[in-house]
Amino acid sequence: MVHSGNQVFDAVDSRSTANLKTNETLSNSDDFMASFRKREKPDSGLSFDPRSKKRFKDEIVRKTTHGSLGIFDTEEEDDVGSDVPSQESKRRIPYSTIIGDAMREYSAREFATPLEPLLRSVAPAIPLKCNSLRRIVREEVERTIVSPFHSSSRTSLNQSESSKARVWQLHFVNKLRSTLFTSCRIESEDCNPVTIVIRDSVSGEVISSGPLSSLRIEIVVLNGDFGADYQEDWTEKEFNANLVRERDGKRPLVTGELVITLRDGVGYVGDASFTDNSSWIRSRKFRLGARPVQSKLPEVRIREARSEAFVVKDHRGESYKKHHPPNLNDEVWRLEKISKGGTFHKALLGKGITTVEQFLQSYSVDPSSLRLVLRGMSKKIWETVKEHAAACVLDDKLYIYYKDGERIGVVFNSIFRVVGATFDGQSFQSPDMLNEFQKGLVGNLTRHAYKNLDELVPLDAPPAIGPAMVPSSQLAEHYSSSRSQLQYVNFPVMPGSLLLRSPFLGEQWKFTIFSLTNVI
DNA sequence: GAGGCAGTAGGATGTATAAG
DNA sequence: CTTATACATCCTACTGCCTC
């Protein structure tokens, strides 16, 4: 094997790297770096989070002390890795390759950023905020540091090429969905075909006539990282360097109508779909790109189009995705942090809670019991679940509970939260309108209702709002037992009016549900 | 091809424990 | 006591296999 780097540090024993981590198998340097790339915060450059920093340090230490660099290979280590196919395990990866791989993962921008303070110190007169200087720094770093490892993919920015003839450009008009699924048609956010135009890059006007208005363009896939620095100018080489090809052994990454002929300067992405998800590239995102198949005016540079970054997931994930907002009849695992078939899901099923509606009802009736069902859940997760559940779109179902034929009744919504009360069986009030005494009465009745949920009567129509009349016969009884406060609606309820039919009057009444925005 | 099931990896988070 | 670290747990997403 020919080693281009330092011979002392030039080899990695893949058998050793396979034993680097307790739960992970790192078979080569790409995996090694990938394990850290995935832990990076987006756009964090070289700053890992503390855990990643620590793990990174540990990996380096172990790589150097466990012979991963080929320095301390021993028989013992051979034994450790003896179950790995020998041919593969004997293959050593030059250290320069590892560094190269690592370098490749950091853009010139990321290298340049740490260098800026240095540059600032040596050239204080130069305004460092100047974009052109940043570009120069980036170019120089790329040229001097990155290129030796990366010569095949990116070339240094050609200033003259990037700045000339930027009159025409392809442009994605509508925004793609932030998440697409394999085998599903590529569509815009509003479920319409993705639209591409050719336009004047200065004025933004669509070129609706002339030879360019009927240009043939090709739809391609770009790395989600491309343009992450909001750079809106790039060379053809840079664009091509960011094309993403299908993985080995896989079908073409995108299939369908990938060549479009513009009409009057406008084209639409037709029946095209992804065949593979985007989880395997560093950014975990793709972008769509569009470029001329061949320029009708070769001397004219037509800048390619680049879409927003989006995630492509396996189509089977679509049936498992969470709903935002959830619906009442959704299965309870549609809530965040409750995995289908997971521990919490099973615990809820064990209590007969199968839907989001039942989850919310259960919370209304006895939040502490529900919390007990999910006692293994951390506070933070619990808050997340509640927050998601609270966003649920409620229907207009109402229930009323009367105690033993009395005319004092409490009206509940579909998740068993109090939304009104009546004291005479005729006029109904929202909880906001109750005085302290009335709240006590309703509180008592609510507790009765929660103990006798099967006695709740569905209301398909409503009562009227009016002054409360409390039968005198009820006063003494309720006054003594109404110390506790009425539990108000805690889930956000959209304000609105509902028509209810009073069970006593048999008439249609307008019933106003007030907005009660307390969160659980 | 769609969908169910199981296995796996990675990430996030909480908790226990050691070190200073 | 505080902080750092290791470990455990759970959720999410991906993938292969299988059945229909």
Coordinates of C-alpha atoms (C1' of nucleotides) in Angstrom, one line a residue:
Chain A
M1 CA 0.0 0.0 0.0
V2 CA 1.2 3.4 -0.8
H3 CA 0.9 5.9 2.0
S4 CA 1.0 9.5 1.1
G5 CA 1.1 10.8 4.7
N6 CA 3.3 10.3 7.7
Q7 CA 4.2 6.6 7.7
V8 CA 4.1 6.6 11.5
F9 CA 0.5 7.6 11.6
D10 CA -0.7 6.2 8.4
A11 CA -2.7 3.2 9.2
V12 CA -5.9 2.3 10.9
D13 CA -6.7 -1.2 11.9
S14 CA -10.4 -1.6 11.2
R15 CA -10.6 -4.5 13.6
S16 CA -9.6 -2.2 16.4
T17 CA -12.0 0.5 15.4
A18 CA -14.8 -2.0 15.4
N19 CA -14.2 -2.3 19.1
L20 CA -14.0 1.4 19.8
K21 CA -17.5 1.8 21.2
T22 CA -19.7 -0.3 23.3
N23 CA -22.8 0.2 21.2
E24 CA -21.4 1.4 17.9
T25 CA -19.5 -0.3 15.2
L26 CA -17.0 2.0 13.4
S27 CA -15.6 0.1 10.6
N28 CA -13.7 2.9 8.9
S29 CA -12.8 6.5 9.1
D30 CA -16.0 7.7 7.5
D31 CA -18.1 6.0 10.1
F32 CA -15.7 7.5 12.7
M33 CA -16.3 11.0 11.5
A34 CA -20.0 10.3 10.8
S35 CA -20.6 9.4 14.4
F36 CA -19.5 12.9 15.3
R37 CA -21.1 14.7 12.5
K38 CA -24.4 13.4 13.5
R39 CA -23.9 14.8 17.0
E40 CA -23.0 18.2 15.8
K41 CA -25.4 21.0 16.3
P42 CA -26.5 22.5 13.0
D43 CA -24.2 25.2 11.8
S44 CA -22.2 24.9 14.9
G45 CA -19.0 24.7 12.9
L46 CA -16.3 23.0 14.9
S47 CA -18.1 23.5 18.2
F48 CA -19.4 20.2 19.4
D49 CA -21.7 20.0 22.4
P50 CA -20.0 19.0 25.6
R51 CA -20.9 15.3 25.3
S52 CA -19.7 15.2 21.8
K53 CA -16.6 17.0 22.8
K54 CA -15.9 14.4 25.4
R55 CA -16.7 11.5 23.1
F56 CA -14.6 13.0 20.4
K57 CA -11.7 13.3 22.8
D58 CA -12.2 9.8 24.0
E59 CA -12.3 8.4 20.5
I60 CA -9.0 10.2 19.7
V61 CA -7.4 8.9 22.9
R62 CA -8.6 5.4 22.2
K63 CA -7.6 5.5 18.6
T64 CA -4.1 6.5 19.5
T65 CA -3.7 4.2 22.5
H66 CA -5.5 1.1 21.3
G67 CA -3.4 0.9 18.2
S68 CA -6.0 2.2 15.8
L69 CA -3.3 4.2 14.2
G70 CA -1.2 1.1 13.7
I71 CA 1.3 2.1 16.3
F72 CA 0.4 -0.3 19.1
D73 CA -0.9 -3.3 17.2
T74 CA -0.6 -6.4 19.4
E75 CA -1.5 -10.0 19.3
E76 CA -4.1 -9.4 22.0
E77 CA -5.8 -6.9 19.7
D78 CA -5.7 -9.4 16.9
D79 CA -7.6 -11.8 19.2
V80 CA -10.2 -9.2 20.0
G81 CA -11.0 -8.7 16.4
S82 CA -10.6 -12.3 15.3
D83 CA -14.2 -12.7 14.4
V84 CA -14.0 -10.1 11.8
P85 CA -13.2 -11.4 8.3
S86 CA -9.5 -11.3 8.0
Q87 CA -9.2 -9.8 4.5
E88 CA -11.2 -6.8 5.5
S89 CA -9.6 -6.5 8.9
K90 CA -6.1 -6.4 7.5
R91 CA -6.9 -3.4 5.3
R92 CA -5.3 -0.4 6.8
I93 CA -6.5 3.1 6.0
P94 CA -3.9 5.8 5.7
Y95 CA -3.9 8.4 8.3
S96 CA -3.9 11.0 5.6
T97 CA -7.2 9.5 4.4
I98 CA -8.7 10.0 7.9
I99 CA -7.6 13.6 8.0
G100 CA -8.8 14.1 4.5
D101 CA -12.2 12.7 5.4
A102 CA -12.3 14.9 8.4
M103 CA -11.3 17.9 6.4
R104 CA -13.9 17.1 3.8
E105 CA -16.6 17.4 6.3
Y106 CA -15.8 20.9 7.3
S107 CA -16.5 23.6 4.8
A108 CA -14.0 26.3 4.0
R109 CA -16.3 28.6 6.0
E110 CA -15.8 26.5 9.1
F111 CA -12.1 26.6 8.7
A112 CA -12.1 30.3 8.0
T113 CA -14.2 31.3 11.0
P114 CA -11.6 30.3 13.6
L115 CA -8.9 32.0 11.6
E116 CA -10.7 35.3 11.5
P117 CA -9.4 36.5 14.9
L118 CA -6.0 35.7 13.8
L119 CA -6.5 37.6 10.6
R120 CA -7.9 40.4 12.6
S121 CA -4.8 40.6 14.7
V122 CA -2.5 40.8 11.8
A123 CA -4.5 43.1 9.7
P124 CA -6.5 45.4 11.9
A125 CA -7.0 47.9 9.3
I126 CA -9.0 45.6 7.2
P127 CA -12.7 45.5 7.9
L128 CA -13.2 41.9 8.7
K129 CA -17.0 42.1 8.2
C130 CA -16.4 42.7 4.6
N131 CA -17.9 39.7 2.8
S132 CA -15.2 39.8 0.1
L133 CA -12.6 39.3 2.8
R134 CA -14.4 36.4 4.2
R135 CA -14.5 35.0 0.8
I136 CA -10.8 35.5 0.4
V137 CA -10.1 33.8 3.7
R138 CA -12.4 31.0 2.7
E139 CA -10.7 30.6 -0.6
E140 CA -7.2 30.7 0.8
V141 CA -8.0 28.2 3.5
E142 CA -9.6 26.0 1.0
R143 CA -6.8 26.2 -1.4
T144 CA -4.0 25.7 1.1
I145 CA -5.6 23.3 3.5
V146 CA -8.6 21.5 2.0
S147 CA -7.6 21.1 -1.5
P148 CA -4.8 18.6 -1.0
F149 CA -7.4 16.3 0.5
H150 CA -10.3 17.4 -1.6
S151 CA -8.9 18.1 -5.0
S152 CA -11.4 16.1 -6.9
S153 CA -14.6 17.7 -5.7
R154 CA -14.3 21.4 -5.1
T155 CA -12.2 23.9 -6.9
S156 CA -11.3 27.2 -5.6
L157 CA -13.8 29.9 -6.4
N158 CA -13.1 31.5 -9.7
Q159 CA -13.9 35.1 -9.0
S160 CA -14.2 36.1 -12.6
E161 CA -16.5 33.2 -13.3
S162 CA -18.7 33.9 -10.4
S163 CA -19.3 37.5 -11.0
K164 CA -19.8 37.6 -14.7
A165 CA -22.9 37.2 -16.8
R166 CA -25.3 36.6 -13.9
V167 CA -28.2 38.0 -15.8
W168 CA -30.4 34.9 -16.1
Q169 CA -31.2 32.5 -13.4
L170 CA -33.5 29.5 -12.8
H171 CA -35.6 29.9 -9.8
F172 CA -38.0 27.7 -7.7
V173 CA -41.1 29.8 -7.3
N174 CA -42.8 27.8 -4.5
K175 CA -41.4 26.3 -1.4
L176 CA -41.1 22.5 -1.2
R177 CA -42.5 20.6 1.7
S178 CA -40.1 20.5 4.6
T179 CA -40.5 16.7 4.7
L180 CA -41.0 14.4 1.7
F181 CA -41.4 10.7 1.6
T182 CA -39.9 8.2 -0.8
S183 CA -42.2 7.1 -3.6
C184 CA -44.4 10.1 -3.1
R185 CA -44.7 12.9 -5.6
I186 CA -42.4 15.9 -5.1
E187 CA -44.8 18.7 -4.3
S188 CA -44.7 22.2 -2.9
E189 CA -45.9 23.1 0.6
D190 CA -49.4 23.8 -0.7
C191 CA -49.5 20.4 -2.5
N192 CA -49.1 22.0 -5.9
P193 CA -46.5 21.1 -8.5
V194 CA -43.1 22.6 -7.9
T195 CA -42.8 25.6 -10.3
I196 CA -39.6 26.8 -11.9
V197 CA -39.1 29.9 -13.8
I198 CA -36.2 31.5 -15.7
R199 CA -35.9 35.1 -14.7
D200 CA -33.8 38.2 -14.8
S201 CA -31.6 37.9 -11.7
V202 CA -31.6 41.7 -11.2
S203 CA -35.2 42.6 -11.8
G204 CA -36.7 39.2 -11.0
E205 CA -38.9 39.4 -14.1
V206 CA -39.8 36.1 -15.7
I207 CA -38.3 35.7 -19.2
S208 CA -41.5 34.9 -21.0
S209 CA -40.3 35.3 -24.6
G210 CA -37.3 34.5 -26.7
P211 CA -35.2 31.3 -26.8
L212 CA -34.6 31.2 -23.1
S213 CA -38.4 31.0 -22.3
S214 CA -38.5 27.5 -23.8
L215 CA -35.3 26.3 -22.2
R216 CA -35.0 22.6 -21.4
I217 CA -33.9 22.1 -17.8
E218 CA -32.9 19.1 -15.7
I219 CA -34.0 18.4 -12.2
V220 CA -31.2 17.2 -9.9
V221 CA -30.6 16.5 -6.3
L222 CA -28.3 18.7 -4.2
N223 CA -26.8 18.3 -0.8
G224 CA -28.7 20.1 1.9
D225 CA -25.6 21.8 3.0
F226 CA -25.2 23.5 -0.4
G227 CA -26.0 27.2 0.3
A228 CA -26.4 26.8 4.0
D229 CA -24.3 29.9 4.4
Y230 CA -27.0 31.8 2.4
Q231 CA -24.6 32.4 -0.4
E232 CA -26.7 33.1 -3.4
D233 CA -23.9 33.1 -5.9
W234 CA -22.0 30.0 -7.0
T235 CA -20.2 28.7 -10.0
E236 CA -21.3 25.8 -12.2
K237 CA -18.5 23.8 -10.8
E238 CA -19.6 24.4 -7.2
F239 CA -23.1 23.5 -8.2
N240 CA -22.1 20.3 -9.8
A241 CA -19.8 19.5 -6.8
N242 CA -22.9 19.4 -4.6
L243 CA -24.9 17.0 -6.7
V244 CA -26.0 14.0 -4.8
R245 CA -26.0 10.6 -6.5
E246 CA -27.7 7.4 -5.5
R247 CA -26.0 5.1 -3.0
D248 CA -24.2 2.1 -4.4
G249 CA -26.6 -0.6 -5.4
K250 CA -29.6 1.7 -5.2
R251 CA -32.0 2.9 -7.8
P252 CA -31.5 6.5 -9.2
L253 CA -32.1 8.9 -6.3
V254 CA -35.0 10.6 -8.2
T255 CA -37.2 9.0 -10.8
G256 CA -39.9 10.4 -13.0
E257 CA -40.0 13.4 -15.3
L258 CA -36.7 15.0 -14.6
V259 CA -36.3 16.9 -17.8
I260 CA -38.7 19.8 -18.2
T261 CA -39.2 22.2 -21.1
L262 CA -40.2 25.7 -20.0
R263 CA -43.1 27.3 -21.6
D264 CA -43.2 31.1 -21.6
G265 CA -40.4 30.9 -19.0
V266 CA -42.3 28.6 -16.6
G267 CA -42.0 24.9 -16.0
Y268 CA -43.4 22.4 -13.5
V269 CA -41.9 19.4 -11.8
G270 CA -44.3 16.7 -12.9
D271 CA -44.5 13.1 -11.7
A272 CA -41.1 12.8 -9.9
S273 CA -40.3 11.1 -6.6
F274 CA -37.4 10.1 -4.4
T275 CA -36.4 6.5 -4.2
D276 CA -34.2 6.9 -1.1
N277 CA -34.3 8.8 2.1
S278 CA -31.9 11.6 3.0
S279 CA -30.6 10.3 6.3
W280 CA -27.4 9.0 4.9
I281 CA -25.8 12.3 4.0
R282 CA -24.2 14.6 6.6
S283 CA -26.8 17.3 6.5
R284 CA -29.6 14.7 6.4
K285 CA -31.3 16.9 3.9
F286 CA -31.6 17.3 0.2
R287 CA -32.3 20.2 -2.0
L288 CA -33.7 20.2 -5.5
G289 CA -31.7 21.8 -8.1
A290 CA -32.5 22.7 -11.7
R291 CA -30.0 23.4 -14.4
P292 CA -30.1 23.9 -18.1
V293 CA -29.8 20.8 -20.2
Q294 CA -27.8 22.8 -22.6
S295 CA -27.8 26.5 -23.0
K296 CA -29.3 27.9 -26.1
L297 CA -26.9 30.8 -25.7
P298 CA -23.6 29.1 -24.8
E299 CA -22.0 32.4 -24.0
V300 CA -24.7 33.2 -21.4
R301 CA -24.3 31.9 -17.9
I302 CA -27.7 30.8 -16.6
R303 CA -27.4 30.3 -12.9
E304 CA -28.9 27.1 -11.6
A305 CA -31.9 27.0 -9.3
R306 CA -31.6 25.7 -5.7
S307 CA -34.6 24.9 -3.5
E308 CA -34.9 25.1 0.2
A309 CA -33.5 22.1 2.1
F310 CA -35.9 19.4 3.0
V311 CA -35.9 15.9 4.6
V312 CA -36.8 12.8 2.7
K313 CA -38.0 10.0 4.8
D314 CA -38.9 6.4 4.0
H315 CA -42.5 6.2 2.9
R316 CA -43.3 3.8 5.6
G317 CA -42.5 6.6 8.1
E318 CA -45.5 8.5 6.8
S319 CA -47.9 6.2 8.5
Y320 CA -46.1 6.6 11.8
K321 CA -45.7 10.4 11.8
K322 CA -47.1 12.6 14.6
H323 CA -50.0 14.8 13.9
H324 CA -49.7 18.6 14.3
P325 CA -52.1 19.3 15.7
P326 CA -53.4 16.0 16.9
N327 CA -57.1 15.1 16.4
L328 CA -59.4 13.7 19.1
N329 CA -59.8 10.4 17.3
D330 CA -56.1 10.0 16.7
E331 CA -54.5 7.0 18.4
V332 CA -52.7 8.1 21.4
W333 CA -49.2 7.3 20.0
R334 CA -49.7 10.2 17.6
L335 CA -48.8 12.4 20.5
E336 CA -45.2 13.4 20.8
K337 CA -42.9 11.2 22.9
I338 CA -45.3 8.3 22.9
S339 CA -43.9 5.7 20.6
K340 CA -46.2 3.3 18.9
G341 CA -46.0 0.1 20.8
G342 CA -43.6 1.7 23.2
T343 CA -43.6 1.6 27.0
F344 CA -45.9 4.6 27.4
H345 CA -48.2 3.5 24.7
K346 CA -48.6 0.1 26.3
A347 CA -49.1 1.7 29.7
L348 CA -51.9 3.9 28.3
L349 CA -53.5 1.0 26.5
G350 CA -53.4 -0.9 29.8
K351 CA -55.7 1.8 31.2
G352 CA -58.0 1.8 28.2
I353 CA -56.6 5.0 26.8
T354 CA -56.3 4.4 23.1
T355 CA -57.1 7.8 21.6
V356 CA -56.0 11.4 22.1
E357 CA -59.6 12.2 23.2
Q358 CA -59.4 9.6 25.9
F359 CA -56.0 10.9 27.0
L360 CA -57.4 14.4 27.4
Q361 CA -60.6 13.1 29.1
S362 CA -58.5 11.2 31.5
Y363 CA -56.4 14.2 32.2
S364 CA -59.5 16.3 32.9
V365 CA -61.0 13.8 35.3
D366 CA -57.9 12.9 37.2
P367 CA -54.5 14.3 36.0
S368 CA -52.6 12.7 38.8
S369 CA -53.8 9.3 37.9
L370 CA -52.8 9.8 34.3
R371 CA -49.4 11.0 35.4
L372 CA -49.1 7.9 37.5
V373 CA -49.8 5.7 34.5
L374 CA -46.8 7.5 32.8
R375 CA -44.7 7.7 36.0
G376 CA -41.7 6.5 34.1
M377 CA -41.9 9.6 32.0
S378 CA -39.6 12.5 32.8
K379 CA -41.1 15.9 33.7
K380 CA -39.8 17.4 30.5
I381 CA -41.3 14.7 28.4
W382 CA -44.5 14.9 30.3
E383 CA -44.7 18.6 29.6
T384 CA -44.0 18.0 25.9
V385 CA -46.8 15.4 25.7
K386 CA -49.2 17.7 27.5
E387 CA -48.3 20.6 25.3
H388 CA -48.9 18.5 22.2
A389 CA -52.2 17.2 23.5
A390 CA -53.3 20.6 24.4
A391 CA -53.0 21.7 20.8
C392 CA -55.6 19.1 19.9
V393 CA -58.5 20.4 17.8
L394 CA -61.7 19.9 19.8
D395 CA -65.0 19.1 18.2
D396 CA -68.3 20.6 19.3
K397 CA -69.5 17.7 21.3
L398 CA -71.0 18.7 24.7
Y399 CA -72.2 16.7 27.6
I400 CA -74.4 17.7 30.6
Y401 CA -74.5 16.3 34.0
Y402 CA -77.5 16.7 36.3
K403 CA -77.4 15.4 39.8
D404 CA -80.5 13.3 40.7
G405 CA -82.8 15.3 38.5
E406 CA -81.9 18.6 40.0
R407 CA -81.9 21.6 37.8
I408 CA -78.3 22.4 38.6
G409 CA -76.2 21.1 35.7
V410 CA -72.7 21.3 34.4
V411 CA -71.8 21.3 30.7
F412 CA -68.7 19.6 29.6
N413 CA -66.9 19.6 26.3
S414 CA -65.6 16.6 24.5
I415 CA -62.6 16.3 26.8
F416 CA -64.7 16.6 29.9
R417 CA -63.8 20.1 30.8
V418 CA -66.4 22.4 32.2
V419 CA -67.6 24.9 29.7
G420 CA -70.8 26.0 31.3
A421 CA -73.4 25.6 34.1
T422 CA -77.0 26.0 34.7
F423 CA -78.7 26.6 38.0
D424 CA -82.3 26.6 36.8
G425 CA -82.2 24.3 33.9
Q426 CA -83.0 27.2 31.6
S427 CA -80.2 29.7 31.4
F428 CA -76.6 28.7 31.1
Q429 CA -73.5 30.5 32.1
S430 CA -69.8 30.2 31.2
P431 CA -67.5 29.5 34.1
D432 CA -66.1 33.0 33.8
M433 CA -69.5 34.4 34.8
L434 CA -69.9 32.5 38.0
N435 CA -69.5 34.0 41.4
E436 CA -67.5 32.2 44.1
F437 CA -70.5 30.5 45.5
Q438 CA -71.7 29.3 42.2
K439 CA -68.2 28.0 41.4
G440 CA -68.4 26.0 44.6
L441 CA -71.6 24.4 43.5
V442 CA -70.3 23.6 40.1
G443 CA -67.1 22.3 41.6
N444 CA -69.0 19.8 43.7
L445 CA -71.2 18.8 40.8
T446 CA -68.2 18.4 38.6
R447 CA -66.6 15.9 41.0
H448 CA -69.8 14.0 41.1
A449 CA -69.9 13.9 37.4
Y450 CA -66.3 12.6 37.2
K451 CA -67.2 9.8 39.5
N452 CA -70.2 9.0 37.3
L453 CA -69.1 9.5 33.8
D454 CA -71.6 7.1 32.4
E455 CA -74.3 9.5 33.6
L456 CA -73.1 12.3 31.3
V457 CA -75.8 13.1 28.8
P458 CA -74.7 14.1 25.3
L459 CA -76.0 17.5 24.3
D460 CA -76.6 18.0 20.7
A461 CA -77.8 21.6 21.4
P462 CA -77.5 24.3 24.0
P463 CA -78.8 26.5 26.6
A464 CA -79.0 30.2 26.8
I465 CA -76.9 32.5 28.8
G466 CA -78.6 34.3 31.5
P467 CA -78.7 35.2 35.1
A468 CA -78.2 32.3 37.4
M469 CA -81.1 31.2 39.5
V470 CA -80.2 28.9 42.3
P471 CA -83.1 27.1 43.8
S472 CA -83.3 28.0 47.5
S473 CA -83.7 24.3 48.4
Q474 CA -80.2 23.7 47.0
L475 CA -78.6 26.6 48.8
A476 CA -78.1 25.1 52.2
E477 CA -76.9 21.8 51.0
H478 CA -74.4 23.1 48.5
Y479 CA -73.2 26.0 50.6
S480 CA -71.8 23.7 53.2
S481 CA -70.0 21.5 50.7
S482 CA -68.8 23.9 48.2
R483 CA -65.5 24.9 49.6
S484 CA -63.5 23.5 46.8
Q485 CA -63.1 25.5 43.6
L486 CA -64.4 24.6 40.3
Q487 CA -61.8 23.2 38.0
Y488 CA -61.8 25.4 35.1
V489 CA -61.1 24.4 31.6
N490 CA -57.4 24.1 31.3
F491 CA -57.0 23.1 27.7
P492 CA -57.2 26.0 25.3
V493 CA -60.7 26.1 23.9
M494 CA -61.4 28.2 20.9
P495 CA -64.0 30.8 21.5
G496 CA -67.2 30.4 19.6
S497 CA -70.9 29.9 19.8
L498 CA -72.6 26.6 19.9
L499 CA -76.3 25.8 19.6
L500 CA -77.5 23.6 22.4
R501 CA -81.0 22.4 23.2
S502 CA -82.0 22.7 26.8
P503 CA -83.2 19.4 28.1
F504 CA -85.8 21.4 30.0
L505 CA -87.0 23.8 27.4
G506 CA -86.5 21.7 24.3
E507 CA -85.5 24.8 22.4
Q508 CA -82.4 26.0 20.6
W509 CA -80.3 28.4 22.5
K510 CA -77.2 30.1 21.6
F511 CA -74.4 29.1 24.0
T512 CA -71.1 30.9 24.1
I513 CA -68.0 29.1 24.9
F514 CA -65.4 31.5 26.1
S515 CA -61.8 31.2 25.4
L516 CA -60.0 29.7 28.4
T517 CA -56.4 29.7 27.6
N518 CA -54.8 28.1 30.6
V519 CA -52.6 25.4 29.6
I520 CA -52.7 22.2 31.5
Chain B
dG1 C1' -46.6 -2.7 -3.9
dA2 C1' -48.5 -2.1 0.7
dG3 C1' -48.3 -3.0 5.3
dG4 C1' -46.9 -5.5 9.7
dC5 C1' -43.2 -6.9 12.5
dA6 C1' -38.8 -7.1 14.5
dG7 C1' -34.1 -5.6 14.9
dT8 C1' -30.9 -1.9 15.1
dA9 C1' -28.7 2.7 15.5
dG10 C1' -28.7 7.3 17.1
dG11 C1' -30.3 11.0 19.9
dA12 C1' -32.1 12.9 24.1
dT13 C1' -32.6 12.7 28.8
dG14 C1' -32.4 11.3 33.6
dT15 C1' -29.9 9.1 37.3
dA16 C1' -26.1 7.2 39.9
dT17 C1' -21.5 7.5 41.0
dA18 C1' -16.7 9.1 41.2
dA19 C1' -13.6 12.9 41.5
dG20 C1' -12.2 17.4 43.0
Chain C
dC1 C1' -21.3 20.2 47.7
dT2 C1' -20.5 20.7 42.8
dT3 C1' -19.2 19.0 38.6
dA4 C1' -18.0 15.5 35.4
dT5 C1' -18.7 11.1 33.7
dA6 C1' -20.8 6.6 32.9
dC7 C1' -24.7 4.2 32.3
dA8 C1' -29.7 3.2 31.6
dT9 C1' -33.9 4.1 29.4
dC10 C1' -36.9 5.5 26.0
dC11 C1' -38.3 7.5 21.5
dT12 C1' -37.6 8.0 16.7
dA13 C1' -36.3 6.5 12.4
dC14 C1' -34.5 3.3 9.2
dT15 C1' -34.2 -1.2 7.3
dG16 C1' -34.8 -6.1 6.0
dC17 C1' -37.9 -9.8 6.0
dC18 C1' -42.2 -11.6 5.4
dT19 C1' -47.1 -12.0 4.1
dC20 C1' -51.0 -10.7 1.5

